[in-house]
Each structure stands twice: as structure tokens, then as C-alpha cells.
C-alpha positions as a printed Julia matrix, in Angstrom:
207×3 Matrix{Float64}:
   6.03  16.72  -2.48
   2.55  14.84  -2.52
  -0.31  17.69  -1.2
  -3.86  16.95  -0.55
  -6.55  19.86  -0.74
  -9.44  18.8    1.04
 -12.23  20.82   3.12
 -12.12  20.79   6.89
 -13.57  17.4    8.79
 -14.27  17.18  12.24
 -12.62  14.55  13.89
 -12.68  12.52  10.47
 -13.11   9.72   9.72
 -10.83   6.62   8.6
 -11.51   6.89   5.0
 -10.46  10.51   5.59
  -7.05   9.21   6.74
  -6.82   6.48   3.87
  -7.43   9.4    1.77
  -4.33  11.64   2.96
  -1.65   8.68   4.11
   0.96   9.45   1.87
   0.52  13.11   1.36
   3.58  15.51   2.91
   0.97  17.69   2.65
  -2.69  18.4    3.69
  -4.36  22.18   2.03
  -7.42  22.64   4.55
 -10.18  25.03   2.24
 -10.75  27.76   4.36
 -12.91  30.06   1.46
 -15.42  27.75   0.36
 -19.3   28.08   1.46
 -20.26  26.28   4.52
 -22.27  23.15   3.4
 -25.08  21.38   5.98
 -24.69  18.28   7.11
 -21.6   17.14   6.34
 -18.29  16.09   7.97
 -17.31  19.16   8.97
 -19.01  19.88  12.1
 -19.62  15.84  12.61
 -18.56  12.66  13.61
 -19.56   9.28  14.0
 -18.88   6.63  17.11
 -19.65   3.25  18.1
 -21.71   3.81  21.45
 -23.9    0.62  23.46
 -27.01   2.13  21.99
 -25.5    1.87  18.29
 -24.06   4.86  16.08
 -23.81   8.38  17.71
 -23.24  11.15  15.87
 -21.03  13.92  17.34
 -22.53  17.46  15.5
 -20.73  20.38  16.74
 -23.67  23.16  17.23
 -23.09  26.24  14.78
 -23.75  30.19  14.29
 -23.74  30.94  10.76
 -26.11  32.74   8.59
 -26.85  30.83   5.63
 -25.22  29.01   2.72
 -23.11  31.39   1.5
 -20.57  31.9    5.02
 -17.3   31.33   4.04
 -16.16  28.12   6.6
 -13.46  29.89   7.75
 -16.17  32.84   9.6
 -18.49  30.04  10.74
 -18.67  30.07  14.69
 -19.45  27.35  17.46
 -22.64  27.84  19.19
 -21.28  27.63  22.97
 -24.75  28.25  24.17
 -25.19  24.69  24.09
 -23.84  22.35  26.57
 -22.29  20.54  23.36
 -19.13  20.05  25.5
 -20.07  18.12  28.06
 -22.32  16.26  25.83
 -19.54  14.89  23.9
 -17.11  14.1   26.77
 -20.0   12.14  28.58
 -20.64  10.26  25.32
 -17.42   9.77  24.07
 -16.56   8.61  27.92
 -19.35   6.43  27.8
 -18.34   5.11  24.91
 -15.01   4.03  25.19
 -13.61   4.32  28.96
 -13.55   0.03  28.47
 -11.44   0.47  25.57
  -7.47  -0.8   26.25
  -6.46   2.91  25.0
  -8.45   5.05  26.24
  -6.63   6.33  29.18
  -3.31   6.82  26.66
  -5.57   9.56  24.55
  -8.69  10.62  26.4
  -7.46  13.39  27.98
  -5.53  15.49  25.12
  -8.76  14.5   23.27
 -11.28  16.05  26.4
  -8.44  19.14  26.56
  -8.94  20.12  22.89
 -12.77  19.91  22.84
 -12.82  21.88  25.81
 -10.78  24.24  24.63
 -13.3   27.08  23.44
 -12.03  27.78  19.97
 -14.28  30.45  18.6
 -14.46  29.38  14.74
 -15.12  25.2   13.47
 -12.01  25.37  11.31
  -9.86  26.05  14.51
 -11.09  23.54  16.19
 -10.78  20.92  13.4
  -7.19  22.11  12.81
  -6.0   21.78  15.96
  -7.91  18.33  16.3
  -6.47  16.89  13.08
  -2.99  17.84  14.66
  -3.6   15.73  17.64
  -4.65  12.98  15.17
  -1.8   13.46  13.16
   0.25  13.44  16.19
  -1.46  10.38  17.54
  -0.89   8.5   14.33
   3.14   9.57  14.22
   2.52  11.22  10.98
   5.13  14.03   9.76
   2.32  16.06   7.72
   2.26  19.65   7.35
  -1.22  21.13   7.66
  -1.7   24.45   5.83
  -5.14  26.32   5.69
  -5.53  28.26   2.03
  -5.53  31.81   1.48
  -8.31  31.81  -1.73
 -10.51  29.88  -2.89
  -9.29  29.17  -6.34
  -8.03  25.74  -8.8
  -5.52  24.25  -6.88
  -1.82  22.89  -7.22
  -2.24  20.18  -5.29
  -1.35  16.96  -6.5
  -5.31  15.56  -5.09
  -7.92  17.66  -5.03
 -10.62  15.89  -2.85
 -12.88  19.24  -1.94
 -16.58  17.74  -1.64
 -15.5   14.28  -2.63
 -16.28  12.72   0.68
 -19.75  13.32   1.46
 -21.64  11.51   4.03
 -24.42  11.69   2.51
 -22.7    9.1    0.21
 -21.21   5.85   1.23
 -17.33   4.96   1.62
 -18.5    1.95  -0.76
 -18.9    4.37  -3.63
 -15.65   5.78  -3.73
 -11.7    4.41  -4.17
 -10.19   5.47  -0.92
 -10.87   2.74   2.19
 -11.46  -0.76   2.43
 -12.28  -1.49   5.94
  -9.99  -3.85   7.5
 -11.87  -5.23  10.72
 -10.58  -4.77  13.99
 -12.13  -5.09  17.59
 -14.74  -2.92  18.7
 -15.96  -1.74  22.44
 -19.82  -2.68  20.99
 -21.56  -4.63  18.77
 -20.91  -8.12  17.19
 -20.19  -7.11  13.77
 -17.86  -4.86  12.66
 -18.87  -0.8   11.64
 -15.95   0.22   9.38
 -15.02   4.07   8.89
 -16.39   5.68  12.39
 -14.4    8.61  13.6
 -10.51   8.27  13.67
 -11.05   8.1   18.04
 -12.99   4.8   17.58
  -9.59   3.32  15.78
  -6.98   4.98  18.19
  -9.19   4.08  21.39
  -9.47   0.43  20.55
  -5.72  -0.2   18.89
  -3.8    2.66  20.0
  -0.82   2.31  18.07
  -1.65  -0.1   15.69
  -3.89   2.55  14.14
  -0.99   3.24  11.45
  -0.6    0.17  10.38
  -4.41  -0.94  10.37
  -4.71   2.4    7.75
  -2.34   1.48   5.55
  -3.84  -1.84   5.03
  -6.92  -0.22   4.71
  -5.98   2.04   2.05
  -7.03   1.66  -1.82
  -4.24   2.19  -3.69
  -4.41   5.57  -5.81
């Protein structure tokens, strides 16, 4: 059995999925230290105005919360925000009305903690994709078993570019006249639906 340990991503993006193809397996870290600005309380789409980023609002105090105690902020109308944009974004896509609304139904959902919500999102993905993966959140935060371990290896901060995991394959977009490779999974599944396996695989760097 291949398993992947890899911290929690909010609606992640492609590389993420090059990253985990042909695991059985994906470890989510649960007992590491929250880190800022990062992929795990953001995303990025392809909107008429350019690149959006999706950040999920937070409570946490500090550096050193564990991920797995870090709550959503709820006092900001983050919801809504997200639906309209994501709406806005892709309602002209030729899959959008296949997904939106188990994608709308999970944001809205009100999970209290970020690494509930991400779980339950990268299920849907999962799910979307036809992928048999089992997703298991650790118990410690210690050196791993895994066969990957690929905590804090994709940073945003960093480009795609820089590491061994995705080489975009184009494929047509709602916006723009170029292509953006490795936006948010949704950008993929809205605009090829189920083609989205295949386009990964031949996007994927061999290991």
C-alpha cells in the first residue's frame, strides 16, 4: 500500500492531486503548528477580473495552534462570499450544474474547525474524481511510515515550477486567453467534468 502524509489543503490544488494520484492512501497532519498563508485555509480560481483567492477567515491564537484546534471565523460573511464568486466564476462552465451544488452544500455546511472542512471537501473531490483513496487524519505528530512524506513541501509561497510533481497540461478555461495551470481542483472539474482524471494523470511527473 502506497500512503501519502501531507498537511491539510483547502480545496487544493492540481499539483496537490498530481502529488497523491497513485497513493491508496492519503495521512492528513492534524498535530503540526498552523502556518500563515498557505494552502490550508486557501484557494485559487480563474474569475473575469483575473486570479481570486478563496481564504477561509480563521480564529487561532498564534503560531504555535495545533491545525487540528484552529477554528473558522463565521463572523464573516465568508460564505456567501465564496458562493457568489465561485458562481460568478463558473455558472458558464459546461459542468457546473453537475457539481455546484454538493460544492455550495459543503461550504455551507458550518464545520467548526479548518481541518473538518478540508476533510470533508477533499472527499467530495476524491469522490468527484472516482478515486478509491482512504483519507486518515494522524493521531501524533511524529516521523512517519508513509511511503511520501510531502508535509510543507508544497508551499505557495513557492512555485509548482520548482518542484517534481505537475506539469500543466492545458485545457479550456471560462476566462482569459492563455492558460493558468494549477488553480483549485473546482476550476478543472467545472470546465472538464469527467475528464479531470485523465487530464491529472497526464499531468503528473513521474515519481
Amino acid at each position: 500500500m502506497k500512503r501519502v502524509l501531507i498537511e491539510t489543503h483547502f480545496l487544493p490544488s492540481l499539483e496537490f492531486f498530481c502529488a497523491v494520484c497513485t497513493a491508496d492512501q492519503i495521512d492528513i497532519e492534524y498535530h503540526e503548528h498552523y502556518v500563515k498563508q498557505s494552502y490550508r485555509n486557501h484557494a485559487v480560481v480563474n474569475t473575469a477580473n483575473g486570479l481570486h483567492k478563496l481564504v477561509v477567515p480563521l480564529n487561532h491564537k498564534g503560531n504555535r495552534t495545533l491545525i487540528k484546534d484552529v477554528k473558522i471565523d463565521y463572523s464573516q460573511a465568508w460564505v456567501n462570499n465564496f458562493c457568489r464568486t465561485i458562481e460568478s466564476a463558473y455558472r458558464k462552465s459546461p459542468y457546473f450544474e453537475h457539481y455546484a451544488d454538493d460544492l455550495l452544500k459543503q461550504l455551507s455546511g458550518k464545520h467548526v474547525h479548518l481541518v473538518d472542512l478540508n476533510f470533508h471537501l477533499l472527499e467530495l473531490c476524491l469522490k468527484w474524481l472516482g478515486w478509491k483513496k482512504e483519507i486518515i487524519a494522524t493521531k501524533t505528530y511524529n516521523k512517519t511510515t508513509a511511503t511520501l512524506d510531502l508535509r510543507n513541501v508544497l508551499l505557495s509561497k513557492i512555485p509548482y515550477s520548482a518542484r517534481f510533481f505537475y506539469h500543466p497540461v492545458p485545457y479550456t478555461q471560462v476566462f482569459g486567453t492563455g492558460f493558468t495551470g494549477n488553480l483549485s481542483i473546482i476550476d478543472l472539474i467545472f470546465c472538464k467534468g469527467p475528464e479531470s482524471p485523465g487530464i491529472i494523470e497526464t499531468s503528473r511527473l513521474n515519481l
